[in-house]
Short mmCIF file of C-alpha atoms and ligand atoms in Angstrom, two decimals:
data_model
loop_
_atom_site.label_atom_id
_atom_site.label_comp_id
_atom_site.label_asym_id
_atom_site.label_seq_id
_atom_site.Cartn_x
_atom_site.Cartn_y
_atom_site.Cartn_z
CA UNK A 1 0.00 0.00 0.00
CA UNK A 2 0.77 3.73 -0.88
CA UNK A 3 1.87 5.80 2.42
CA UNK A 4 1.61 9.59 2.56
CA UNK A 5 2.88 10.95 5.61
CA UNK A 6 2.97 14.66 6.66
CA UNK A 7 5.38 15.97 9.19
CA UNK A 8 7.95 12.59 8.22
CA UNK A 9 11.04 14.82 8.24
CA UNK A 10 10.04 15.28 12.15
CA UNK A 11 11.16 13.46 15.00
CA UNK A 12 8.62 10.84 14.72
CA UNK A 13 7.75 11.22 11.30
CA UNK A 14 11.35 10.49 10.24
CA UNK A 15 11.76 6.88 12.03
CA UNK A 16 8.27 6.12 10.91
CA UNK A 17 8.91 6.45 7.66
CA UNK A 18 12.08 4.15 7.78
CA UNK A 19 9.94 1.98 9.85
CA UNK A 20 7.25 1.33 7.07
CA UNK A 21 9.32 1.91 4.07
CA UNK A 22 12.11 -1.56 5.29
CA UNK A 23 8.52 -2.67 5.85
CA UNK A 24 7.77 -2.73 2.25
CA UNK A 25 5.27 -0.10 2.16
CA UNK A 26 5.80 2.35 -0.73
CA UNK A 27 5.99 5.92 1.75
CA UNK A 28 6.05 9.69 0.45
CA UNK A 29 6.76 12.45 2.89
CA UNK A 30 4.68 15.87 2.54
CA UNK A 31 7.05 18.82 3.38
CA UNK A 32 7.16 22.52 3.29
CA UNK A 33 10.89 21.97 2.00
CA UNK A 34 10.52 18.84 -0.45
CA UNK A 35 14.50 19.21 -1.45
CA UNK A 36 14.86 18.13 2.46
CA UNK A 37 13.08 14.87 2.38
CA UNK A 38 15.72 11.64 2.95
CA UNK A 39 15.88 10.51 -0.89
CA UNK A 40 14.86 6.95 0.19
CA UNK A 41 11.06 7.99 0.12
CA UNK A 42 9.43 10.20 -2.36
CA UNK A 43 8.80 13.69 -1.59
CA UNK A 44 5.44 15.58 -2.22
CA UNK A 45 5.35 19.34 -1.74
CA UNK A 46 1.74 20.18 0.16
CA UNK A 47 0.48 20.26 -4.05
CA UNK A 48 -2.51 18.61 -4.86
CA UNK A 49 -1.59 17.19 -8.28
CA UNK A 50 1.78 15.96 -6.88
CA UNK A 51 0.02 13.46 -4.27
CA UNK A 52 -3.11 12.85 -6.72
CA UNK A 53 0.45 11.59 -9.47
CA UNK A 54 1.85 9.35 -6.64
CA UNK A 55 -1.73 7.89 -5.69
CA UNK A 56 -2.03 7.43 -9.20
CA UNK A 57 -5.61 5.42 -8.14
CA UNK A 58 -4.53 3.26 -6.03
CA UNK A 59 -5.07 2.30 -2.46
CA UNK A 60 -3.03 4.56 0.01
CA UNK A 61 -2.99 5.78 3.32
CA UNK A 62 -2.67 8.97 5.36
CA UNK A 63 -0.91 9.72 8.90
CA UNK A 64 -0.54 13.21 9.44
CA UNK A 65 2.19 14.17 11.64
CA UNK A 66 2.32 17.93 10.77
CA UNK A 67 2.33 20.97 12.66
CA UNK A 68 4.13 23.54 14.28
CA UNK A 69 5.57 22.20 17.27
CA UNK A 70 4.41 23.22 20.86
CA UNK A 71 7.60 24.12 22.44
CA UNK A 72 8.07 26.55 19.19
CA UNK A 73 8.95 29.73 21.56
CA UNK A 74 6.67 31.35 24.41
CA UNK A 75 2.75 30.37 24.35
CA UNK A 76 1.44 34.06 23.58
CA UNK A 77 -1.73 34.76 21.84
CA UNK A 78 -0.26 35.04 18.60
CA UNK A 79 1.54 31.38 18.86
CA UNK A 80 -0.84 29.94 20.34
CA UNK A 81 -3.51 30.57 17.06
CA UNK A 82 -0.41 29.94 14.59
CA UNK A 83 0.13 26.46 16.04
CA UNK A 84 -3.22 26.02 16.06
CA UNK A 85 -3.86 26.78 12.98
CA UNK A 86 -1.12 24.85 11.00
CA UNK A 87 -2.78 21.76 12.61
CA UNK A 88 -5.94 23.03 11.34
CA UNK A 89 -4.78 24.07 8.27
CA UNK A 90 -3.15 20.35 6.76
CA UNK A 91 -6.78 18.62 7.98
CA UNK A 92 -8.45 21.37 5.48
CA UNK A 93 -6.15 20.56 2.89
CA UNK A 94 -6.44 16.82 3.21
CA UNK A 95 -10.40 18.02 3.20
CA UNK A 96 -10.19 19.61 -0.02
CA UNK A 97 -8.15 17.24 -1.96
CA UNK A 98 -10.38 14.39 -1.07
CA UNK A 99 -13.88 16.10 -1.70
CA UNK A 100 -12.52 17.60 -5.39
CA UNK A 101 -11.06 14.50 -6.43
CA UNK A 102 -13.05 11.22 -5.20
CA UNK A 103 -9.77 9.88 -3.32
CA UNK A 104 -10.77 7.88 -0.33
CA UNK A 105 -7.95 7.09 1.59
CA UNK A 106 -7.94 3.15 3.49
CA UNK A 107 -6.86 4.52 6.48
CA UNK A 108 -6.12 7.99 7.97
CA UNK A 109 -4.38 8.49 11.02
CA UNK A 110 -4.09 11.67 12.63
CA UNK A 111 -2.03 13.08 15.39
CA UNK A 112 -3.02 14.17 18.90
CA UNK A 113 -1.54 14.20 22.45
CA UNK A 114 -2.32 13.43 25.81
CA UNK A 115 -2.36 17.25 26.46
CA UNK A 116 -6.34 16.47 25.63
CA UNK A 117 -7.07 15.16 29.25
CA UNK A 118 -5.71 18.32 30.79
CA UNK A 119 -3.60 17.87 33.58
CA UNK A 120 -4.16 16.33 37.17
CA UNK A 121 -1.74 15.08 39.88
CA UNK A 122 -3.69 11.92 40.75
CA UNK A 123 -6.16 10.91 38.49
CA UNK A 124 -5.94 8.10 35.44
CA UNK A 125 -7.10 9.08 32.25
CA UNK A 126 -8.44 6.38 29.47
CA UNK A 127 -9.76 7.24 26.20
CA UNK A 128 -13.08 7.54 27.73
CA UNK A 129 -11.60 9.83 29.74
CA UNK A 130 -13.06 13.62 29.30
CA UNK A 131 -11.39 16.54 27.77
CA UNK A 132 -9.84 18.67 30.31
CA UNK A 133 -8.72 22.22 30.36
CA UNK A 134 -5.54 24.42 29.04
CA UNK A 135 -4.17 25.38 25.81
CA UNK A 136 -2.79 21.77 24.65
CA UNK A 137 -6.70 20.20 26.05
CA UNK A 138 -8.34 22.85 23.95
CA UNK A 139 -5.55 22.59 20.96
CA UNK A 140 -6.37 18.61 20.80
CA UNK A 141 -9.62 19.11 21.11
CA UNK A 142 -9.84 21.48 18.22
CA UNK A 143 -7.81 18.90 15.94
CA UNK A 144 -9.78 16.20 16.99
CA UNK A 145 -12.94 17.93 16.08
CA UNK A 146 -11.84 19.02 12.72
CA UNK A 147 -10.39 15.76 11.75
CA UNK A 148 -13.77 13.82 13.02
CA UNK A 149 -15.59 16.25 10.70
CA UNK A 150 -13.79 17.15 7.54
CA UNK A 151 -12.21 13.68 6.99
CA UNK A 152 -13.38 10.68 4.90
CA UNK A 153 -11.45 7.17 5.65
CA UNK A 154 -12.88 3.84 5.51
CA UNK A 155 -10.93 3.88 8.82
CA UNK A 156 -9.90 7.07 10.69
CA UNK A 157 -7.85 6.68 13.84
CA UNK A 158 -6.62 9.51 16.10
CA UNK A 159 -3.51 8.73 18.21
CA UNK A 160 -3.26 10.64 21.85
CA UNK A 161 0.47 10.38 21.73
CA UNK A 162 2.37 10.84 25.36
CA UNK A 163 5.89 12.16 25.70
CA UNK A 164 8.14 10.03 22.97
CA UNK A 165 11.38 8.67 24.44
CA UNK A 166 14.81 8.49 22.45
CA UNK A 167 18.34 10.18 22.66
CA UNK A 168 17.67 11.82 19.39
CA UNK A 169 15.30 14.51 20.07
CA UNK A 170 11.71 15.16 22.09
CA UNK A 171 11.89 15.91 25.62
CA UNK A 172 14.93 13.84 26.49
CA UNK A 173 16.99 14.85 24.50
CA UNK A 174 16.69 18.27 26.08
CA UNK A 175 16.45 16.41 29.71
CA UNK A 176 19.85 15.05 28.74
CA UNK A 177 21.41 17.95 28.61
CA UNK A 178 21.52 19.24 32.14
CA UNK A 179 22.04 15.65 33.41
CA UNK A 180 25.19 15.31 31.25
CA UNK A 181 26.28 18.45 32.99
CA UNK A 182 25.91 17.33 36.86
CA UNK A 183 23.16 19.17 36.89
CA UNK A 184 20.39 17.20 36.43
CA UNK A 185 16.70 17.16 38.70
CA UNK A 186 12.89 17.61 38.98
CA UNK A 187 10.73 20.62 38.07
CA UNK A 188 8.92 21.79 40.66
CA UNK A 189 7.82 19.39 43.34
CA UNK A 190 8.48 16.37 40.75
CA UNK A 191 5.28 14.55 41.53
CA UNK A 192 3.99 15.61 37.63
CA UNK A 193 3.16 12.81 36.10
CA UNK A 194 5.38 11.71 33.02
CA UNK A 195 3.35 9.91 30.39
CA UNK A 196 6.37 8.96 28.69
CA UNK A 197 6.55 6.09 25.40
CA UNK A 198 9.64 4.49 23.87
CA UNK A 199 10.35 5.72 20.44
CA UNK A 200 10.06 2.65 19.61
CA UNK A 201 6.57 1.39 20.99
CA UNK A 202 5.28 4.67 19.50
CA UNK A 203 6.30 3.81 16.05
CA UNK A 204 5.47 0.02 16.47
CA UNK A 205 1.82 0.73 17.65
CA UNK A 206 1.36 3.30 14.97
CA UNK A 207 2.04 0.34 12.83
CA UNK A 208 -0.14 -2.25 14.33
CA UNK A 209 -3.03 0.08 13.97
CA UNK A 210 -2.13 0.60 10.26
CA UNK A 211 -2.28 -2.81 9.89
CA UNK A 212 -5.14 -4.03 12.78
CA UNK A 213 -8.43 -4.10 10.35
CA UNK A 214 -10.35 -3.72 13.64
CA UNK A 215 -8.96 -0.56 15.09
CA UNK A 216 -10.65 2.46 14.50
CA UNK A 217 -11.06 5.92 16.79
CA UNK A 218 -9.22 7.03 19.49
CA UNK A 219 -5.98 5.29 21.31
CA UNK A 220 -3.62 6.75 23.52
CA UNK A 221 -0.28 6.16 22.95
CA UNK A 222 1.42 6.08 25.74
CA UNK A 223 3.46 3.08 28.10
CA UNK A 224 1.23 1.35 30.26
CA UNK A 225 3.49 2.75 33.52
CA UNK A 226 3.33 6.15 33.54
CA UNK A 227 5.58 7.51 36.47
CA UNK A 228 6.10 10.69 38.18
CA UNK A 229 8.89 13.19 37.12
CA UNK A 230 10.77 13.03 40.52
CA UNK A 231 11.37 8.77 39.59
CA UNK A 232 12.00 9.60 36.16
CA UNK A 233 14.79 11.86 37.16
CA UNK A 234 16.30 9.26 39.40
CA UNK A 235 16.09 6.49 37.40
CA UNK A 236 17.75 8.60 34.78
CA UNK A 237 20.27 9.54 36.78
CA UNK A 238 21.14 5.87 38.25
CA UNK A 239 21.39 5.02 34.52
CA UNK A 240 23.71 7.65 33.33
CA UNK A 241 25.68 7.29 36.66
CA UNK A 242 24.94 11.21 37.24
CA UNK A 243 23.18 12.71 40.43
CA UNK A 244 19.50 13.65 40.03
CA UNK A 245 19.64 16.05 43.20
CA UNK A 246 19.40 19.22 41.51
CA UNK A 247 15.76 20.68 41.22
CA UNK A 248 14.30 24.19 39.01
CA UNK A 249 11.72 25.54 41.25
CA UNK A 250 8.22 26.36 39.78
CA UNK A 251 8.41 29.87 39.53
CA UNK A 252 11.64 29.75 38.06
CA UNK A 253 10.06 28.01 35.18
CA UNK A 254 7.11 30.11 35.38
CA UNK A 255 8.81 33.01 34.70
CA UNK A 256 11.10 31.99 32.21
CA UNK A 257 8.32 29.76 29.86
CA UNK A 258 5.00 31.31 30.84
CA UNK A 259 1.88 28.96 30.30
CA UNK A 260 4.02 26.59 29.12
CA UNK A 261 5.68 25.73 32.33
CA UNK A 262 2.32 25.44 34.30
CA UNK A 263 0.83 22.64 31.77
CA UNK A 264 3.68 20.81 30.27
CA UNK A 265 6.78 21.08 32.86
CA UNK A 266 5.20 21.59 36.38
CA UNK A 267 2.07 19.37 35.69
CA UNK A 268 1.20 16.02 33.90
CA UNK A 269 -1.10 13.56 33.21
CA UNK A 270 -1.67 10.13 34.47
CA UNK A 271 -2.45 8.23 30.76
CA UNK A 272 -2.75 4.38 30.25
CA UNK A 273 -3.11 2.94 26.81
CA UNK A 274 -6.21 1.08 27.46
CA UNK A 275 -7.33 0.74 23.70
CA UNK A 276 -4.04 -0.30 22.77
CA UNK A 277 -4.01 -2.96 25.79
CA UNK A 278 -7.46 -4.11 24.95
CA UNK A 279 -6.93 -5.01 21.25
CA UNK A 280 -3.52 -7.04 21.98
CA UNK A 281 -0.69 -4.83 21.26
CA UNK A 282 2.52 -5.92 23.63
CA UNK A 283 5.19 -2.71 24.62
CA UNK A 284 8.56 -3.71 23.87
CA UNK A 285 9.40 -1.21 26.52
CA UNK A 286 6.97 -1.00 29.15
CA UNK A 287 8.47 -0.08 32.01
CA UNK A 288 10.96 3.14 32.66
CA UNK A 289 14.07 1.28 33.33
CA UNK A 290 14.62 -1.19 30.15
CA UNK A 291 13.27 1.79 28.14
CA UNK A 292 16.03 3.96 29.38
CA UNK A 293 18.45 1.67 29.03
CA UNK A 294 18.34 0.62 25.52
CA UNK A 295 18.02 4.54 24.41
CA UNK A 296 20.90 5.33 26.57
CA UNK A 297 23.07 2.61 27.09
CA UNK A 298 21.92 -0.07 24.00
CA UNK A 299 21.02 -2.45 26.20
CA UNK A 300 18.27 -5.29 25.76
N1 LIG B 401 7.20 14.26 20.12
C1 LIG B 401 6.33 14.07 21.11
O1 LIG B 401 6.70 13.71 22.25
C2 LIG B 401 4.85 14.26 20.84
C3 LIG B 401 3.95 14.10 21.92
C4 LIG B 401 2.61 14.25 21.69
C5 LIG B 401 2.14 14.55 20.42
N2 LIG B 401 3.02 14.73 19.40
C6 LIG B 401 2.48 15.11 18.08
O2 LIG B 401 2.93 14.21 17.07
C7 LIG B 401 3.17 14.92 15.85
C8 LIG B 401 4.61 14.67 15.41
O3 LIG B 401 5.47 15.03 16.46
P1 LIG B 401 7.03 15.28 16.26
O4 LIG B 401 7.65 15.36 17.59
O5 LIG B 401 7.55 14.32 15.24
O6 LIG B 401 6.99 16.76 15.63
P2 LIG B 401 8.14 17.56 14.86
O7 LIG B 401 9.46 16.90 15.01
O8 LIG B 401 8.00 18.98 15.31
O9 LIG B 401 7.70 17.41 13.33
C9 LIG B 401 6.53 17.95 12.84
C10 LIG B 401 6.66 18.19 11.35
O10 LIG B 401 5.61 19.09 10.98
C11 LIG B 401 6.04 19.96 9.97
N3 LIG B 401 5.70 21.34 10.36
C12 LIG B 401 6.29 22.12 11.30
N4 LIG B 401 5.71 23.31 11.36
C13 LIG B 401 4.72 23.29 10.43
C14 LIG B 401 3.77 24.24 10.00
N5 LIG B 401 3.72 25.46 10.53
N6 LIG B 401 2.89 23.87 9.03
C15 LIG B 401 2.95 22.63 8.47
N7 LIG B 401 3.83 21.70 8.83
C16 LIG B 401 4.71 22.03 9.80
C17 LIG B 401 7.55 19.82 9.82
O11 LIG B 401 7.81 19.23 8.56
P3 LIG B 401 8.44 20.07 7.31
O12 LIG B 401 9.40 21.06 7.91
O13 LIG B 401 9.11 19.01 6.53
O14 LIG B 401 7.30 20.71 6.62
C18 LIG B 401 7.95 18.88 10.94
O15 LIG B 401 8.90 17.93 10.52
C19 LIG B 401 2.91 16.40 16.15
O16 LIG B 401 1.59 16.68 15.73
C20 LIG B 401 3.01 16.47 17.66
O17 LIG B 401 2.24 17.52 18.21
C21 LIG B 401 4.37 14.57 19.58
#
């Protein structure tokens, strides 16, 4: 089958791609900057009649990974409605290229995050779970809402992706950083929960609902042992043989990131991949330790 995937020069988008090209699927990656796109895969420009000459009628498939990314500078008004929009803006274009030319995709899989459930220091949140309140609940939300109503797919799936694990970039690769420099610890109190997922698993379980005939709607996709930042800091630390003792305060953050700090770095959410669980997919990497360990030290 055909692949298109938006967004597969990004962090996920680019291992995905590998993933399901090795896998014998035939990929193209939509960019802003075709000329950038790894020459393995074909590259589309966001042009109609370029992806409507790679369909060339057969049976394809959309994930759309696009958008600008959330930790793109300071949450003011004015980024705020431009990530918003760019979300918004690939769903209308997917919109408008199926309703003018016929082309009904197999499958469409669009991206989300567990930003949706809003954040809480105790609570669980399944996809039956509610949508909860912030920017990144309301930003979801809106993508979610636009994607159930402007897309056609004999199967549409929406992934609530956590925070994706690996050396090479996301939030550990940031994380690293500090750590690397004896100067590694919490945010805040540290008792945010980290909804983390291996690279890996992420990539693996956007696969297996690519491939499941069954799946369709929402899944969250995130390990099934979510743990709090404070234990994610020490058990990083323990693995890179570097202290974890070292802590920002809250209104350190606060006052250096804004909004962002109070959702994404002082507070969490509590997500378990119930869909996911339900329908048979195994983790390679379910629990914190073995995860860290192959990023950071190859083992396993
Ligand atoms: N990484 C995570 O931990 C995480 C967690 C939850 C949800 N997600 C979601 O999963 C998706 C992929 O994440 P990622 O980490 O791979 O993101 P990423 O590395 O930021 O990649 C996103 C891609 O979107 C394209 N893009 C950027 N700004 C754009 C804009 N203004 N308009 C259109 N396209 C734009 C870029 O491709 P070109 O430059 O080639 O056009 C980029 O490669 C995103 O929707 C993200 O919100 C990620």
């Amino acid at each position: 089958m055909k692949i298109i995937i938006s967004g597969g020069t990004g962090f996920i988008g680019a291992k995905l791609s590998e993933r399901l090209n090795n896998k014998g699927y035939t990929v193209a990656v939509i960019s802003r900057k075709p000329s950038a796109v790894n020459k393995k895969y074909k590259a589309l420009g966001w042009d109609e009649n370029e992806i409507i000459l790679f369909i060339k009628g057969e049976k394809f498939g959309v994930i759309n990974l696009a958008g600008r990314s959330i930790s793109s500078g300071r949450w003011t008004d004015k980024n705020k409605k431009r990530i918003l929009k760019s979300r918004i803006w690939s769903i209308d274009f997917f919109e408008n290229l199926f309703e003018k030319t016929k082309l009904l995709p197999e499958v469409f899989v669009q991206a989300s995050a567990i930003g949706y459930y809003g954040t809480h220091e105790e609570y669980s949140f399944s996809e039956k779970s509610d949508v909860g309140e912030g920017f990144l609940a309301n930003l979801s939300f809106e993508i979610e809402k636009a994607f159930s109503n402007k897309i056609k797919s004999e199967k549409k799936i929406i992934i609530r992706t956590g925070l994706v694990t690996d050396k090479s970039g996301g939030f550990l690769k940031r994380l690293l950083v500090p750590f690397r420099l004896y100067a590694g610890g919490h945010f805040g109190n540290g008792r945010q929960y980290f909804s983390w997922i291996h690279i890996e698993d992420e990539i693996r379980a956007i696969e297996f609902l690519l491939e499941n005939p069954q799946a369709r709607g929402v899944y969250n996709l995130s390990s099934p042992y979510a743990v709090r930042m404070k234990e994610f800091c020490k058990t990083l630390g323990r693995i890179l043989k570097k202290p974890s003792y070292l802590h920002v305060p809250g209104f350190v953050l606060k006052l250096i990131f804004g909004q962002m700090a109070k959702e994404v770095l002082l507070s969490g959410q509590k997500v378990v991949p119930e869909r996911l669980i339900e329908e048979g997919f195994e983790f390679s990497f379910p629990k914190l330790d073995a995860a860290l360990s192959q990023i950071l030290l190859n083992k396993y």
